[in-house]
mmCIF file with all atom_site columns, C-alpha atoms in Angstrom:
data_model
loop_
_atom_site.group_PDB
_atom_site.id
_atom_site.type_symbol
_atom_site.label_atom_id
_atom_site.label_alt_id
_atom_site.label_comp_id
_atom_site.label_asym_id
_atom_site.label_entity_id
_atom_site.label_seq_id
_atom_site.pdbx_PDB_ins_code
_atom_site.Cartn_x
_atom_site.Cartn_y
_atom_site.Cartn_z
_atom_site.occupancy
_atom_site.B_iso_or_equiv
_atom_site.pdbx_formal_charge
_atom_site.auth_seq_id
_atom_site.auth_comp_id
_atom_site.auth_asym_id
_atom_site.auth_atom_id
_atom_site.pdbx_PDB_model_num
ATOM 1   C CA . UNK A 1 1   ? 22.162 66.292 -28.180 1.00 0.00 ? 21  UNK A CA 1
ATOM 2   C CA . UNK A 1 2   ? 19.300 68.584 -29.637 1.00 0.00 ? 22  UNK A CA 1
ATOM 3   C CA . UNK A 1 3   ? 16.063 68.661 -26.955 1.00 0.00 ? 23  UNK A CA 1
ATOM 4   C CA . UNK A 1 4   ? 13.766 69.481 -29.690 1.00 0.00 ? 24  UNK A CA 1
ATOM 5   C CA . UNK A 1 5   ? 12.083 66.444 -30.825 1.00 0.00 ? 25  UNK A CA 1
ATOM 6   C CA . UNK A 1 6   ? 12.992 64.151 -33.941 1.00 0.00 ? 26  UNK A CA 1
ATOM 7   C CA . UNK A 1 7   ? 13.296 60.550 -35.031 1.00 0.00 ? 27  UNK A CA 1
ATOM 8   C CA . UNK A 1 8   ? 14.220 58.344 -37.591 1.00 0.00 ? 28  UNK A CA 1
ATOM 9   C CA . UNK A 1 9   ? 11.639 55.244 -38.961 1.00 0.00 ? 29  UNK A CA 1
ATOM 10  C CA . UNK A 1 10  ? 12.683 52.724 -41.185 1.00 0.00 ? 30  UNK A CA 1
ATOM 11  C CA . UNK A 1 11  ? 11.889 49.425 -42.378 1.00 0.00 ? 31  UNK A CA 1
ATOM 12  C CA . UNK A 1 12  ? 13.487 45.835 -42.800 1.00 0.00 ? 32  UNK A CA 1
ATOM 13  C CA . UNK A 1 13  ? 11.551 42.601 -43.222 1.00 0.00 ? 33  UNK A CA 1
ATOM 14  C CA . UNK A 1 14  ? 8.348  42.161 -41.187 1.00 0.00 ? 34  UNK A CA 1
ATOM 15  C CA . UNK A 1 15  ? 10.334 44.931 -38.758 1.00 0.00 ? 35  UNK A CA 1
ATOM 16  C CA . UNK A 1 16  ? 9.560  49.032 -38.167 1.00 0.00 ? 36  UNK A CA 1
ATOM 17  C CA . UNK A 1 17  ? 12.566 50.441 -36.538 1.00 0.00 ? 37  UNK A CA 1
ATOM 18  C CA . UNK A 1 18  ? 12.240 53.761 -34.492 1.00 0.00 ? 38  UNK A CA 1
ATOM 19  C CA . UNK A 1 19  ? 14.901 56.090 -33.161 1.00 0.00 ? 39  UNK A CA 1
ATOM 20  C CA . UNK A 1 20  ? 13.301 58.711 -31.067 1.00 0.00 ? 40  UNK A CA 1
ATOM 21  C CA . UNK A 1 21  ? 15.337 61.827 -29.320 1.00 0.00 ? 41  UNK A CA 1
ATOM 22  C CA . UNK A 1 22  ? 14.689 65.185 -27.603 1.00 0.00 ? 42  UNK A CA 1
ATOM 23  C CA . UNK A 1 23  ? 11.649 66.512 -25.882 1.00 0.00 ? 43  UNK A CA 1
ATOM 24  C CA . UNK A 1 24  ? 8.057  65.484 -28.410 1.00 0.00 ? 44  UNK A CA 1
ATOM 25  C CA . UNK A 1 25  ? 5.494  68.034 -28.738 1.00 0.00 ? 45  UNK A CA 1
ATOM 26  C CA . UNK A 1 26  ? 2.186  67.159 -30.557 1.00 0.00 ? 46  UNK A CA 1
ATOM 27  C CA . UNK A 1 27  ? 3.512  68.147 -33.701 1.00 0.00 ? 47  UNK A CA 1
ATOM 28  C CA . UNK A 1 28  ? 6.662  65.987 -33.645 1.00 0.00 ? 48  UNK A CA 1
ATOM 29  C CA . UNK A 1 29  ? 4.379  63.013 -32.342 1.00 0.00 ? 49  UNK A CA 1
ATOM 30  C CA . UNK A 1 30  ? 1.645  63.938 -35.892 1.00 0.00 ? 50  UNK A CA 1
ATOM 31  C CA . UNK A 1 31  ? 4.781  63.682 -38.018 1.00 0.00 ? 51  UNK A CA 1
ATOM 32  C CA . UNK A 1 32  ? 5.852  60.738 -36.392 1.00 0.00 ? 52  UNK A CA 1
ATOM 33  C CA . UNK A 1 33  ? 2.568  58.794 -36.700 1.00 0.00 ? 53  UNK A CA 1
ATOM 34  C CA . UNK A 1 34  ? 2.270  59.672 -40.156 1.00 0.00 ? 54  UNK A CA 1
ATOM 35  C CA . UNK A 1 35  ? 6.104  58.582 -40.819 1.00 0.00 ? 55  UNK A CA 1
ATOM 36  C CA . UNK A 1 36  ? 5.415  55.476 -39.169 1.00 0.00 ? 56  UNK A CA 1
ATOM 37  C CA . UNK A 1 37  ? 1.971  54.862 -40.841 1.00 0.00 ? 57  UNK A CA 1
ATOM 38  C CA . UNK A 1 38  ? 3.777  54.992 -44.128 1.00 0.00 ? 58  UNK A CA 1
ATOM 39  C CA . UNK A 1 39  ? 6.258  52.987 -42.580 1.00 0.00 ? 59  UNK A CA 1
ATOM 40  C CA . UNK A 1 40  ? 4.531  50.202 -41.824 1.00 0.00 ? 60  UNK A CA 1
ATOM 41  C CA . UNK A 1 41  ? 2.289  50.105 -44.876 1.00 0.00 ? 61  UNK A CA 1
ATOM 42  C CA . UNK A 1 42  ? 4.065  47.807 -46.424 1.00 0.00 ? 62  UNK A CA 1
ATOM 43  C CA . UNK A 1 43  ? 4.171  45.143 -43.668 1.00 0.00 ? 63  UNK A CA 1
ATOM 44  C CA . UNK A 1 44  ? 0.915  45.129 -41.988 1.00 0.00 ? 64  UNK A CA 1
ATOM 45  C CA . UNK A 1 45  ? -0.745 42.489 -44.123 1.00 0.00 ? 65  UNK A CA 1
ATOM 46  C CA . UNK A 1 46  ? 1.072  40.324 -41.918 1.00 0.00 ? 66  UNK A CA 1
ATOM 47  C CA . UNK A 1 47  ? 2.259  39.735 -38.121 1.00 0.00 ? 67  UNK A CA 1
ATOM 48  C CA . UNK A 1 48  ? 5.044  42.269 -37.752 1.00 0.00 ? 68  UNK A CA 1
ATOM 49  C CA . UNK A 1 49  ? 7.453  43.649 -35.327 1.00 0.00 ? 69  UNK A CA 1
ATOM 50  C CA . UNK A 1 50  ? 8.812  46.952 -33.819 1.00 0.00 ? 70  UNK A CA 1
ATOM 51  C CA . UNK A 1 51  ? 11.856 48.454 -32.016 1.00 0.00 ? 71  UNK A CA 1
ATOM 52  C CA . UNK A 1 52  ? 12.464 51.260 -30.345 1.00 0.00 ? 72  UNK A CA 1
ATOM 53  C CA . UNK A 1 53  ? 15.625 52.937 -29.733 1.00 0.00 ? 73  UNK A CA 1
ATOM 54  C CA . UNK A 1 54  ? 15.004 55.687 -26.678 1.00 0.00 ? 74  UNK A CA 1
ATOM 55  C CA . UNK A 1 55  ? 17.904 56.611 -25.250 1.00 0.00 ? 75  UNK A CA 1
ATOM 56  C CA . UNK A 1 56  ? 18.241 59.919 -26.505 1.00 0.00 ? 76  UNK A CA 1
ATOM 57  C CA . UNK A 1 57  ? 14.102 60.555 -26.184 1.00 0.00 ? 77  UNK A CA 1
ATOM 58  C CA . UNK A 1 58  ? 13.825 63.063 -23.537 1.00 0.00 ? 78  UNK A CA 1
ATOM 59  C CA . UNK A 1 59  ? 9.893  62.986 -22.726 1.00 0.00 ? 79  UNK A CA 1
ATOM 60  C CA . UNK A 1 60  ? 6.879  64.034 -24.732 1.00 0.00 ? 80  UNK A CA 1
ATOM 61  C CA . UNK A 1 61  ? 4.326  66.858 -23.434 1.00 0.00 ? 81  UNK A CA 1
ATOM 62  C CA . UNK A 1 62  ? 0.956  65.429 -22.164 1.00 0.00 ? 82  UNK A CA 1
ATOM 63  C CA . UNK A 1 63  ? -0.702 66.065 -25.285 1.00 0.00 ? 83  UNK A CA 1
ATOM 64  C CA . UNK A 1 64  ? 1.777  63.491 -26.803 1.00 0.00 ? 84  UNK A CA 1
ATOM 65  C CA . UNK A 1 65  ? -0.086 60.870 -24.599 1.00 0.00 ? 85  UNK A CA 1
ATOM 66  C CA . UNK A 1 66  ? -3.361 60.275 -26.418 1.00 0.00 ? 86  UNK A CA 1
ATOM 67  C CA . UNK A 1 67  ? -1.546 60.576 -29.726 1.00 0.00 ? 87  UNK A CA 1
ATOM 68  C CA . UNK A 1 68  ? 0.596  58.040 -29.364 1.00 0.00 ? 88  UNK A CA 1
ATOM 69  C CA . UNK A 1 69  ? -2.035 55.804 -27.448 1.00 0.00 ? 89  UNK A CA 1
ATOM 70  C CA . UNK A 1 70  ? -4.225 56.162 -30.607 1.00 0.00 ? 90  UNK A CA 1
ATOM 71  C CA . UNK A 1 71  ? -1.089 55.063 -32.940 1.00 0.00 ? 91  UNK A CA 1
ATOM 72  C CA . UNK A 1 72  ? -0.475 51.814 -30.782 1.00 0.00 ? 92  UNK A CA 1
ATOM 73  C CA . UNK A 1 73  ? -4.156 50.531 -30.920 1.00 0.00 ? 93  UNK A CA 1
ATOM 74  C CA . UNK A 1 74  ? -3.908 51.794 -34.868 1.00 0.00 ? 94  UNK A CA 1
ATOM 75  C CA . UNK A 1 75  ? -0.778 49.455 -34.623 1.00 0.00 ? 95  UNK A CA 1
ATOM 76  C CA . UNK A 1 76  ? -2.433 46.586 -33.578 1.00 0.00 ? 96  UNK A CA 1
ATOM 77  C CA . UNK A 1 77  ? -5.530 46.710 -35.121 1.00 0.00 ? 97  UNK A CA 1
ATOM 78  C CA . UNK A 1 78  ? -3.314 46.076 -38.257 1.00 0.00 ? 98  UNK A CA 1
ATOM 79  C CA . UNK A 1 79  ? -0.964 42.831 -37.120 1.00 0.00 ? 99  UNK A CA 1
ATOM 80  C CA . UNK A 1 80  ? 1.726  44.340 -34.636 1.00 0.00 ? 100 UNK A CA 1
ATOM 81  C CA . UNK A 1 81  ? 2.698  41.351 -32.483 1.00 0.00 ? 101 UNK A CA 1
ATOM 82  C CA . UNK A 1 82  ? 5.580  42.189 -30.814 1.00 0.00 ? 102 UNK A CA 1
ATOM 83  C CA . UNK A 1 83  ? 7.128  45.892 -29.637 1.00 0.00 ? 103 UNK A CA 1
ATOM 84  C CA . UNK A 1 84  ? 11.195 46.014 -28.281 1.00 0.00 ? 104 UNK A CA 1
ATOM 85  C CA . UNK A 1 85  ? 11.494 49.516 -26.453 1.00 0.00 ? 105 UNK A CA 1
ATOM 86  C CA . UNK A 1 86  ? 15.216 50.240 -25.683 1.00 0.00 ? 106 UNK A CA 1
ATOM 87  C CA . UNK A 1 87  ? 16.603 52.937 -23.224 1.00 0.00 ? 107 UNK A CA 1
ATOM 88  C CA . UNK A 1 88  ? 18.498 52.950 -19.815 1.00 0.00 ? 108 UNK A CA 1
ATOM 89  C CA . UNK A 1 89  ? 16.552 52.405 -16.786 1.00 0.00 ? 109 UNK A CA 1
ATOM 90  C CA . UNK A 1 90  ? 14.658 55.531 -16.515 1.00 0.00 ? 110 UNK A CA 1
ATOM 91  C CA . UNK A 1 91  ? 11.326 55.398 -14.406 1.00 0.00 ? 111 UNK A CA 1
ATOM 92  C CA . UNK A 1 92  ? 9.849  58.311 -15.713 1.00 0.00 ? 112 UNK A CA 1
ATOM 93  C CA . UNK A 1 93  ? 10.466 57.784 -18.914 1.00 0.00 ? 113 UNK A CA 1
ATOM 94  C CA . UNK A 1 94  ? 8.770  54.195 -18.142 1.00 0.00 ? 114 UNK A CA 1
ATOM 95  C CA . UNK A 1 95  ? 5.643  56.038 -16.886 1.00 0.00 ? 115 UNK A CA 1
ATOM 96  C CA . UNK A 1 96  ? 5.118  58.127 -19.269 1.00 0.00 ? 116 UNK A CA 1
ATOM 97  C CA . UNK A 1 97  ? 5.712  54.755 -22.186 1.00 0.00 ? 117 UNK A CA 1
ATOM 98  C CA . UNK A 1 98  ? 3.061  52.648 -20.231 1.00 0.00 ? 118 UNK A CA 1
ATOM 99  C CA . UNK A 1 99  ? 0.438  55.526 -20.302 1.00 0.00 ? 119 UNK A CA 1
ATOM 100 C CA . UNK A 1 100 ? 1.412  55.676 -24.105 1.00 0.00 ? 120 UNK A CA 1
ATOM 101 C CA . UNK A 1 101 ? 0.924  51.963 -24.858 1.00 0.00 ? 121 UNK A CA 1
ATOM 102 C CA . UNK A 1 102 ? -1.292 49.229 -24.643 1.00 0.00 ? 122 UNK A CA 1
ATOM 103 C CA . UNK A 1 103 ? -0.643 46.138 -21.967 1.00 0.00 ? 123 UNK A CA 1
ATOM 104 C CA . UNK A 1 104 ? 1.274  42.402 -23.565 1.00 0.00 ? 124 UNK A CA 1
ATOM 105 C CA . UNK A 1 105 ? -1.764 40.233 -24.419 1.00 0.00 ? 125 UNK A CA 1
ATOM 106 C CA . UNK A 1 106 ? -2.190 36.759 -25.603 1.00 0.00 ? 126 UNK A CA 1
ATOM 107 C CA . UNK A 1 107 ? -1.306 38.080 -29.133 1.00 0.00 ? 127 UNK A CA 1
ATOM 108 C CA . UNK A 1 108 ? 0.644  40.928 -28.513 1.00 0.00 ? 128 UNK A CA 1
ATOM 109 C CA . UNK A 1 109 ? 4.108  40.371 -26.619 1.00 0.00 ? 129 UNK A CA 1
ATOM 110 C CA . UNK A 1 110 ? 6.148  43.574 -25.516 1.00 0.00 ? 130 UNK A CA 1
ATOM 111 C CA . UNK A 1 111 ? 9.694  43.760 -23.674 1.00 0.00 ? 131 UNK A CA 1
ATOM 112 C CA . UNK A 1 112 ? 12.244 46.574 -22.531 1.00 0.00 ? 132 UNK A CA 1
ATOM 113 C CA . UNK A 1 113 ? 15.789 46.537 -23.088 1.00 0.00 ? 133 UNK A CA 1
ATOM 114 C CA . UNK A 1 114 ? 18.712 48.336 -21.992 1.00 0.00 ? 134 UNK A CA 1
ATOM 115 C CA . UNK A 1 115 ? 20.931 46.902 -25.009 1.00 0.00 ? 135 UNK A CA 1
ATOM 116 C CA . UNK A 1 116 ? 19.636 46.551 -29.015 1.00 0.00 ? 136 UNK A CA 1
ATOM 117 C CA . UNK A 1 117 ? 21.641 43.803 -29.422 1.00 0.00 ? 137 UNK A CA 1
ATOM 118 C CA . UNK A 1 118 ? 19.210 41.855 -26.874 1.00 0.00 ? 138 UNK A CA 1
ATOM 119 C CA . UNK A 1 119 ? 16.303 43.049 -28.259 1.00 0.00 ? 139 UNK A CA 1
ATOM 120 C CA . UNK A 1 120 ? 17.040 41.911 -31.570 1.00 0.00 ? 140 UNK A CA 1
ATOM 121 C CA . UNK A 1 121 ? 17.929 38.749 -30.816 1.00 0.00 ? 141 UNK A CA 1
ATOM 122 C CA . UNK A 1 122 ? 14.520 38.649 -28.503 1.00 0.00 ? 142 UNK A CA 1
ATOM 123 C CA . UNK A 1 123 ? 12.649 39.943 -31.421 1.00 0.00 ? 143 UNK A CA 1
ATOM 124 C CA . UNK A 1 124 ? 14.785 37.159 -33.823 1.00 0.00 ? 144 UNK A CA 1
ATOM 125 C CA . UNK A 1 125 ? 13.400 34.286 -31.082 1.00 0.00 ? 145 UNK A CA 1
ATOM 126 C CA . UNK A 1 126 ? 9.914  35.696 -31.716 1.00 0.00 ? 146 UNK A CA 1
ATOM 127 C CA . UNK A 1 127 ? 10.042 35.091 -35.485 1.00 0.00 ? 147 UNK A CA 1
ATOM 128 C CA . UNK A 1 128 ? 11.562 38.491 -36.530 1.00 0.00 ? 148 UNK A CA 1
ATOM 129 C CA . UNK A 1 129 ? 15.143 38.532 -37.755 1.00 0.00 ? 149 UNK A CA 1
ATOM 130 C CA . UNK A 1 130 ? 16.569 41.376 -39.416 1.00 0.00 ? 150 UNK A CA 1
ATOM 131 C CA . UNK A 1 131 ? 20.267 42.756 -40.844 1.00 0.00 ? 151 UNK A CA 1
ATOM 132 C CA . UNK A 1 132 ? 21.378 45.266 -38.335 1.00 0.00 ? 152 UNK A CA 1
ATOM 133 C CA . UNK A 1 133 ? 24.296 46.111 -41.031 1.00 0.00 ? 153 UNK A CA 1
ATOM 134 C CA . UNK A 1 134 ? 21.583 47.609 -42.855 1.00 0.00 ? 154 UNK A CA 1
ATOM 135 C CA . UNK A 1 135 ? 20.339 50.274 -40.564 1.00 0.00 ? 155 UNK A CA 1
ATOM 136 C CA . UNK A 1 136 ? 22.192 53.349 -38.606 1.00 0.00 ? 156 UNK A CA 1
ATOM 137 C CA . UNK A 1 137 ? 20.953 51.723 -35.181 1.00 0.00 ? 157 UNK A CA 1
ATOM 138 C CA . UNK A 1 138 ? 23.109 54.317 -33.310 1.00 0.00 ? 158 UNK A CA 1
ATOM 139 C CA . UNK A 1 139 ? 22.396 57.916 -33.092 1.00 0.00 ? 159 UNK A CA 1
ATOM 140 C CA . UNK A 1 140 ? 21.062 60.292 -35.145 1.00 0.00 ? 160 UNK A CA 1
#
């Protein structure tokens, strides 16, 4: 496992899928936003959905924070309903996730996961279904 940061973004349906590893510096966390800006250009006209896989994410620097905070509220100012984070029980990494994203609202739902398979089929029960054959869910 590499600790400098990287990720993957891709797209299916109304759903932006994220695979984040290694230690994030501000200028992994500016690629990513602009990855997943591009990303999710093509669904936000709509209500849409996000998962992310974090298993292998090992942390971001402070400066990461405000960064990422800015991308969520970017996020839902443009129709993101529903966010799936997946990782092992970590509480750490859970402190440093809920300083980096806004709280579950009336029209925004979020859960965490410790499998993808259950946070697809959550996200599927909240309207968003997608082909997992068609993306490299794993690792990097």
């Amino acid at each position: 496992m590499s600790y400098r940061g990287h990720f993957t973004v891709s797209q299916d349906n109304q759903v932006i899928f994220t695979y984040a590893a290694g230690g994030w510096d501000v200028m992994t966390a500016r690629d990513y936003c602009a990855s997943f800006k591009k990303a999710a250009a093509s669904v936000y006209h709509n209500p849409w959905a996000h998962i992310l896989l974090l298993d292998d994410w090992i942390l971001a620097t402070p400066e990461v924070e405000p960064v990422i905070l800015d991308l969520a509220h970017w996020s839902l100012a443009h129709n993101l309903v529903c966010t799936a984070k997946v990782y092992r029980e970590n509480m750490l990494k859970q402190y440093q996730l809920d300083k980096m994203n806004p709280v579950s609202s009336v029209t925004y739902r979020q859960q965490e996961f410790t499998e993808q398979q259950t946070a697809l089929d959550w996200l599927a029960s909240e309207g968003f279904k997608v082909d997992c054959d068609q993306f490299e869910l794993g690792r990097v």
